[in-house]
Amino acid sequence: MFLWQKLKFKLSRNKKKSVTKDRQQQANNPAFIICSVALIVFDLSLFDTIIGWISLLVGCSVIIRGAIYFAYQKHIPTLRTLNLLALLSAVGLIYSAWPLGLLIGMVNLLVLACALKLMQVRTQRDFYQLVVSLLFLLGCGFIFQQSIGFTFLYSVLSLAVILSLGFFHAPNLALKHQLKHISLLCLQALPIGLLLFLLLPQLPPLWQTPKAKSAETGLTDRITPGDIAKLSQSSELAFRVTFETSAPAQQHLYWRAIVMEDFDGKSWQIHPERKQDRRFRQLTQQKFSPLVVGPYIDYDIIAEPTQQHWLYALDIALPRTAKSLSEIWQSNDFQLISQQPLVGQYQYTLRSYTQAMKQQSLSVLDQRLNLSLPKQGNPRTRKWISDLRQKFPQNHDFVAALMGYFKNENFIYTLRPKPMFVDPVDTFLFEQQAGFCSHYASALAYSLRLGGLPARIVAGYQGGELMVKAKQQQYLSVYQYDAHAWVEAWLPDLGWQRLDPTTLVAPDRINLGLRQAMQKEGSFLADSPFSLAKLTNIALFNNLRLFLADVDYNWSRWVLGFDNQKQQDLFKTIIGKLTPQRLAILGLSIVALIALLLTLFFIPHWLANRLNPVQRIYQHAIQLLAAVGIPRQKWQGPEDFNREIQQQLPENISLHFNRLTKIYLQLNYQQQGKNTSSALSQKKYLSTMRRHLKQLEKQLRKISIERR
C-alpha cells in the first residue's frame, strides 16, 4: 500500500509537468495557424455577407492565436472571458442579423462560433470541433459563391483544414510529407466524390438570400434616365446564351428583361396595376399564352444571380422543356418571370418566335397603362407634340416625324450626360440633346403617349460577345455594360413595334456594341481602367480574357448546370429506359462500386497492421501503462517515454518495459540495408517481447490490486 501511495504522488507531480509541456507543444503547433488563415480568408471571401463587427472579432481571434504561436503571448483567454464575450456576441448578432434573414444570420453565427472556438481551443476535442465547424462553414460558402475561382479557393481552404489535422497529431513532421499524405487521401476520395455528384438526387436550393442588387451590378425595376449609363461602367457578366443553331445578327439581339409602364415625369417603373394583375393571375393559375407562329430560335440561358425574379429572353419567348415550363411564368406583357428569385446561377431553355410580336393583341389593361400620363411637367414637350400631331394626323407620319427629329437634330450619344433635374424630357429634347439610351427611350415613349399612341419602355440588354466553340456551337456572353432600353409602341395596323432611337443617333452601338461606339469618347469602362474587357487591344490580355470566359462558361454549363434533367439523361444513357427495377440495380451497383473502392483504399492498412506484430505488442504495453495512469504524451518518442518509465516505476516493472522498448527500436528503426535479424532471430525476438509483455502485465496488475 505504501508503494502505491508513493507511486501515486510521483505520478501526479510528473503528470502536471507533462500537461504543462503538452499545452506548450499545442501552443506551438502550426495546426492553429493553418486554421486561423483558413478562417480569415473565408471571412474575406464573403466580405459583403459577414457582418463587420464579426469580421473584426475573427481578426482578433487570429491575432491572439498568432501571438501565442510566436510566443508574444503565453495564455489564451479564460473561459469566463470567452463565455461573457459569447453572450454579448449572441445579443449583438440577434440585433444585427435580424433584418438580413435566417440564412445570412446562421452563416454569421457559424463564423462567430468558429472565431470563439479558435480562441478557446484547449483540448483535442475542442480542436476537432473547430475543424468540423470550419469544414461546414466552407460548405456554406458555396451557397453564395459558385464560380470556378471561388470553388478552387474553397477547395484549397478545405485541404488546408485537413492538413491542420495532420499537423495537430504530428507537429514535427515535415510539410512535404504532410502534403504528400493529405494529397494521397484526397485523390483516393476523388472518385467517390465524383460518383456522388453524378448520382445523388439533384435537389433545388432550400434557401433564399434576401440581398438586393444595386444599379452597378444589375437592372432595377425603376429607371431614371442616366441609371443605365452608370450600369454600363460595369464589366460583370449578366448571362450567357448557347444557341442550338447560328446566332442572330448583332442588331437583332434585344434581350427583354423588364417592362416599365408607369411614368411620373422623371422616372419609369413597373406599373402597380401590372404587379397586382400578375399576382392575381399567379394565384388563380391563369397562364398567358401569346400567339406564336413563324420562324423560331432555340437556345439555353445561364443567368447570373440577381436576387430578382425577372429573366432574359428574345421576343417572343416560350419555355422549351418541361422543367423550364414548370419554373417560369409569363406575364401578359411578354415578360418572363421565375417562380423563385435567382439566388445562384440559373439555367433555363427557351424558344423565341422572332416575328410574332406584331401579331399580338392590345388588351384593355395594356391600353390604359400605356396611355397614362403625369398631370403636369415638361410643358415644352406637350406643346411640341400637340403641334406635331396636328401637322401629322396619320400615325405613320407622326412616328416618322418623331424618329426624324432624333435623326436630323444634333443629338449626341454619351455615357456622361449632364444631370436633368427639372422637366428632364424638355431639357433633353430642346437644350442638352445629349444622353444615353434611357434618355432617348424615355423621351420617345412619353412623346408617343402625348400623341395618343400606347407606348412603354423595355429595359434589358442589347448585343453581346459571340464566341464559337467546337462543332460550330455558338454561345454569347452578355455583360452589364450591354444594358439597354428601348420603346415598344402599339400601331393599330401593325401591332406592337420595337422603336429604338439609339439606332438613329448611334448606329454603332447597336451594330458593333458599346465598346466600339464609345471608342472616340473614351468613356467605356472609365471607372474600371484595369478591367480585362477594357484591354482588348492588347493581344495577351484579350486572349487571357477569352480563355477565362471559356473556362467559366464550361464550368457553368456542365458543373453548375448539372440539374435533375441532365442527371436523368445520364441515367438513360447508362441503363436505357428508366424503370424502378433498373434504377434499383443502378443504385446497388453504385453502392457496390463505392464499397469496392473503400476496400481497396483500406486493405493495405489492414494488412500492414496484421503483418506487424512488433508494433502491436508495443502498443499493448503502452495501453497497459496508460491504464494505471502513465499515458504516453503526443510529443514523446519511444526512448523519451522509456526514460520516463525508468524514473517513475520500480525496477521490477521498468526492467520489462525497458527490454521490450529496446527490441522494438531494434526491429523497427534499424538502418536501411542492414539485415540484423533473420527470420529465425525475428521469431526469437518476438517471443522475448511477449514474455516481457506478460511479466509487465503481471506486475501492473499487482499495482492495480493494491490500489483497490
Short mmCIF file of N, CA, C and O in Angstrom, two decimals, residues 72-130:
data_model
loop_
_atom_site.label_atom_id
_atom_site.label_comp_id
_atom_site.label_asym_id
_atom_site.label_seq_id
_atom_site.Cartn_x
_atom_site.Cartn_y
_atom_site.Cartn_z
N TYR A 72 4.54 35.71 -28.30
CA TYR A 72 4.32 37.06 -27.79
C TYR A 72 3.32 37.05 -26.64
O TYR A 72 3.25 37.99 -25.85
N GLN A 73 2.52 36.00 -26.56
CA GLN A 73 1.51 35.84 -25.52
C GLN A 73 1.57 34.40 -25.04
O GLN A 73 1.71 33.47 -25.85
N LYS A 74 1.45 34.18 -23.72
CA LYS A 74 1.61 32.84 -23.18
C LYS A 74 0.29 32.16 -22.87
O LYS A 74 0.23 30.93 -22.82
N HIS A 75 -0.76 32.92 -22.64
CA HIS A 75 -2.01 32.33 -22.18
C HIS A 75 -3.16 32.73 -23.11
O HIS A 75 -3.24 33.86 -23.57
N ILE A 76 -4.04 31.78 -23.34
CA ILE A 76 -5.26 32.07 -24.09
C ILE A 76 -6.28 32.68 -23.14
O ILE A 76 -6.15 32.56 -21.91
N PRO A 77 -7.31 33.36 -23.64
CA PRO A 77 -8.31 33.97 -22.75
C PRO A 77 -8.98 32.93 -21.86
O PRO A 77 -9.15 31.77 -22.25
N THR A 78 -9.36 33.34 -20.68
CA THR A 78 -10.01 32.42 -19.74
C THR A 78 -11.41 32.07 -20.22
O THR A 78 -12.02 32.79 -21.03
N LEU A 79 -11.92 30.96 -19.71
CA LEU A 79 -13.27 30.54 -20.08
C LEU A 79 -14.32 31.56 -19.65
O LEU A 79 -15.32 31.76 -20.34
N ARG A 80 -14.10 32.21 -18.52
CA ARG A 80 -15.06 33.22 -18.07
C ARG A 80 -15.11 34.39 -19.05
O ARG A 80 -16.19 34.88 -19.40
N THR A 81 -13.94 34.81 -19.52
CA THR A 81 -13.89 35.90 -20.50
C THR A 81 -14.57 35.50 -21.80
O THR A 81 -15.35 36.27 -22.38
N LEU A 82 -14.30 34.28 -22.27
CA LEU A 82 -14.89 33.82 -23.53
C LEU A 82 -16.41 33.64 -23.41
O LEU A 82 -17.15 33.93 -24.35
N ASN A 83 -16.87 33.16 -22.28
CA ASN A 83 -18.32 33.00 -22.08
C ASN A 83 -19.02 34.35 -22.09
O ASN A 83 -20.12 34.50 -22.67
N LEU A 84 -18.42 35.35 -21.45
CA LEU A 84 -19.00 36.69 -21.45
C LEU A 84 -19.00 37.26 -22.87
O LEU A 84 -19.99 37.87 -23.32
N LEU A 85 -17.90 37.05 -23.59
CA LEU A 85 -17.82 37.53 -24.98
C LEU A 85 -18.85 36.83 -25.86
O LEU A 85 -19.48 37.46 -26.72
N ALA A 86 -19.05 35.54 -25.64
CA ALA A 86 -20.04 34.79 -26.42
C ALA A 86 -21.45 35.30 -26.15
O ALA A 86 -22.27 35.42 -27.07
N LEU A 87 -21.75 35.62 -24.90
CA LEU A 87 -23.08 36.13 -24.55
C LEU A 87 -23.33 37.49 -25.21
O LEU A 87 -24.40 37.72 -25.81
N LEU A 88 -22.37 38.39 -25.11
CA LEU A 88 -22.52 39.71 -25.74
C LEU A 88 -22.62 39.58 -27.26
O LEU A 88 -23.39 40.30 -27.90
N SER A 89 -21.83 38.67 -27.85
CA SER A 89 -21.87 38.47 -29.30
C SER A 89 -23.21 37.93 -29.76
O SER A 89 -23.73 38.31 -30.82
N ALA A 90 -23.80 37.04 -28.96
CA ALA A 90 -25.12 36.49 -29.32
C ALA A 90 -26.18 37.58 -29.34
O ALA A 90 -27.01 37.64 -30.25
N VAL A 91 -26.14 38.46 -28.34
CA VAL A 91 -27.09 39.57 -28.33
C VAL A 91 -26.87 40.50 -29.52
O VAL A 91 -27.82 40.92 -30.20
N GLY A 92 -25.60 40.81 -29.80
CA GLY A 92 -25.30 41.67 -30.95
C GLY A 92 -25.69 41.03 -32.27
O GLY A 92 -26.16 41.71 -33.18
N LEU A 93 -25.53 39.70 -32.38
CA LEU A 93 -25.89 39.01 -33.62
C LEU A 93 -27.40 39.04 -33.85
O LEU A 93 -27.86 39.24 -34.97
N ILE A 94 -28.17 38.85 -32.79
CA ILE A 94 -29.63 38.90 -32.94
C ILE A 94 -30.07 40.28 -33.42
O ILE A 94 -30.93 40.41 -34.31
N TYR A 95 -29.44 41.31 -32.88
CA TYR A 95 -29.80 42.68 -33.27
C TYR A 95 -29.35 42.98 -34.70
O TYR A 95 -30.08 43.61 -35.47
N SER A 96 -28.14 42.52 -35.09
CA SER A 96 -27.58 42.88 -36.39
C SER A 96 -28.12 42.03 -37.52
O SER A 96 -28.32 42.53 -38.64
N ALA A 97 -28.34 40.73 -37.28
CA ALA A 97 -28.68 39.81 -38.36
C ALA A 97 -30.18 39.66 -38.57
O ALA A 97 -30.58 39.04 -39.56
N TRP A 98 -30.99 40.19 -37.67
CA TRP A 98 -32.44 40.01 -37.81
C TRP A 98 -32.97 40.54 -39.14
O TRP A 98 -33.77 39.86 -39.80
N PRO A 99 -32.56 41.74 -39.60
CA PRO A 99 -33.10 42.21 -40.89
C PRO A 99 -32.53 41.48 -42.10
O PRO A 99 -33.06 41.63 -43.21
N LEU A 100 -31.46 40.71 -41.94
CA LEU A 100 -30.78 40.09 -43.08
C LEU A 100 -31.37 38.75 -43.47
O LEU A 100 -31.02 38.21 -44.52
N GLY A 101 -32.21 38.17 -42.66
CA GLY A 101 -32.80 36.89 -42.99
C GLY A 101 -32.13 35.74 -42.25
O GLY A 101 -31.03 35.86 -41.70
N LEU A 102 -32.80 34.58 -42.26
CA LEU A 102 -32.35 33.43 -41.48
C LEU A 102 -31.02 32.87 -42.01
O LEU A 102 -30.12 32.56 -41.22
N LEU A 103 -30.90 32.74 -43.32
CA LEU A 103 -29.70 32.11 -43.88
C LEU A 103 -28.45 32.90 -43.54
O LEU A 103 -27.47 32.36 -43.02
N ILE A 104 -28.45 34.20 -43.84
CA ILE A 104 -27.27 35.02 -43.58
C ILE A 104 -27.01 35.09 -42.07
O ILE A 104 -25.85 35.09 -41.63
N GLY A 105 -28.07 35.12 -41.27
CA GLY A 105 -27.88 35.12 -39.82
C GLY A 105 -27.20 33.85 -39.33
O GLY A 105 -26.30 33.91 -38.48
N MET A 106 -27.59 32.69 -39.89
CA MET A 106 -26.98 31.43 -39.46
C MET A 106 -25.52 31.34 -39.90
O MET A 106 -24.67 30.81 -39.17
N VAL A 107 -25.20 31.84 -41.10
CA VAL A 107 -23.81 31.83 -41.55
C VAL A 107 -22.96 32.73 -40.66
O VAL A 107 -21.84 32.37 -40.28
N ASN A 108 -23.47 33.89 -40.31
CA ASN A 108 -22.74 34.77 -39.39
C ASN A 108 -22.57 34.13 -38.02
O ASN A 108 -21.52 34.29 -37.38
N LEU A 109 -23.59 33.41 -37.57
CA LEU A 109 -23.48 32.70 -36.30
C LEU A 109 -22.37 31.65 -36.35
O LEU A 109 -21.60 31.48 -35.39
N LEU A 110 -22.27 30.95 -37.47
CA LEU A 110 -21.24 29.92 -37.61
C LEU A 110 -19.84 30.54 -37.65
O LEU A 110 -18.90 30.00 -37.05
N VAL A 111 -19.70 31.66 -38.34
CA VAL A 111 -18.40 32.36 -38.35
C VAL A 111 -18.04 32.82 -36.94
O VAL A 111 -16.89 32.69 -36.50
N LEU A 112 -19.02 33.35 -36.23
CA LEU A 112 -18.79 33.79 -34.85
C LEU A 112 -18.38 32.62 -33.96
O LEU A 112 -17.44 32.74 -33.15
N ALA A 113 -19.03 31.48 -34.13
CA ALA A 113 -18.70 30.30 -33.32
C ALA A 113 -17.27 29.82 -33.62
O ALA A 113 -16.54 29.45 -32.70
N CYS A 114 -16.87 29.84 -34.88
CA CYS A 114 -15.51 29.42 -35.24
C CYS A 114 -14.47 30.37 -34.64
O CYS A 114 -13.42 29.93 -34.17
N ALA A 115 -14.75 31.67 -34.65
CA ALA A 115 -13.82 32.64 -34.08
C ALA A 115 -13.65 32.43 -32.58
O ALA A 115 -12.53 32.44 -32.06
N LEU A 116 -14.76 32.21 -31.87
CA LEU A 116 -14.68 31.98 -30.43
C LEU A 116 -14.00 30.65 -30.11
O LEU A 116 -13.22 30.54 -29.16
N LYS A 117 -14.32 29.63 -30.89
CA LYS A 117 -13.71 28.32 -30.67
C LYS A 117 -12.21 28.37 -30.92
O LYS A 117 -11.42 27.70 -30.22
N LEU A 118 -11.77 29.16 -31.91
CA LEU A 118 -10.34 29.28 -32.19
C LEU A 118 -9.60 29.88 -30.99
O LEU A 118 -8.47 29.48 -30.69
N MET A 119 -10.24 30.82 -30.29
CA MET A 119 -9.60 31.39 -29.10
C MET A 119 -9.68 30.44 -27.91
O MET A 119 -8.87 30.54 -26.98
N GLN A 120 -10.63 29.50 -27.93
CA GLN A 120 -10.91 28.70 -26.75
C GLN A 120 -10.25 27.31 -26.78
O GLN A 120 -10.23 26.61 -25.76
N VAL A 121 -9.68 26.89 -27.91
CA VAL A 121 -9.17 25.52 -28.06
C VAL A 121 -8.15 25.20 -26.97
O VAL A 121 -7.13 25.88 -26.83
N ARG A 122 -8.45 24.17 -26.19
CA ARG A 122 -7.53 23.70 -25.15
C ARG A 122 -7.25 22.21 -25.26
O ARG A 122 -6.17 21.75 -24.90
N THR A 123 -8.23 21.45 -25.70
CA THR A 123 -8.10 20.00 -25.75
C THR A 123 -8.25 19.50 -27.18
O THR A 123 -8.59 20.25 -28.10
N GLN A 124 -8.00 18.22 -27.33
CA GLN A 124 -8.16 17.58 -28.64
C GLN A 124 -9.60 17.66 -29.11
O GLN A 124 -9.88 17.87 -30.30
N ARG A 125 -10.52 17.51 -28.20
CA ARG A 125 -11.94 17.58 -28.56
C ARG A 125 -12.29 18.97 -29.10
O ARG A 125 -13.04 19.09 -30.07
N ASP A 126 -11.76 20.01 -28.46
CA ASP A 126 -12.01 21.37 -28.95
C ASP A 126 -11.49 21.55 -30.37
O ASP A 126 -12.15 22.19 -31.20
N PHE A 127 -10.32 21.01 -30.63
CA PHE A 127 -9.76 21.16 -31.98
C PHE A 127 -10.60 20.43 -33.01
O PHE A 127 -10.82 20.93 -34.12
N TYR A 128 -11.07 19.23 -32.67
CA TYR A 128 -11.93 18.50 -33.60
C TYR A 128 -13.22 19.30 -33.89
O TYR A 128 -13.69 19.34 -35.04
N GLN A 129 -13.79 19.90 -32.87
CA GLN A 129 -14.99 20.71 -33.08
C GLN A 129 -14.70 21.90 -33.99
O GLN A 129 -15.52 22.26 -34.85
N LEU A 130 -13.53 22.51 -33.83
CA LEU A 130 -13.14 23.63 -34.70
C LEU A 130 -13.01 23.18 -36.14
O LEU A 130 -13.48 23.86 -37.06
#
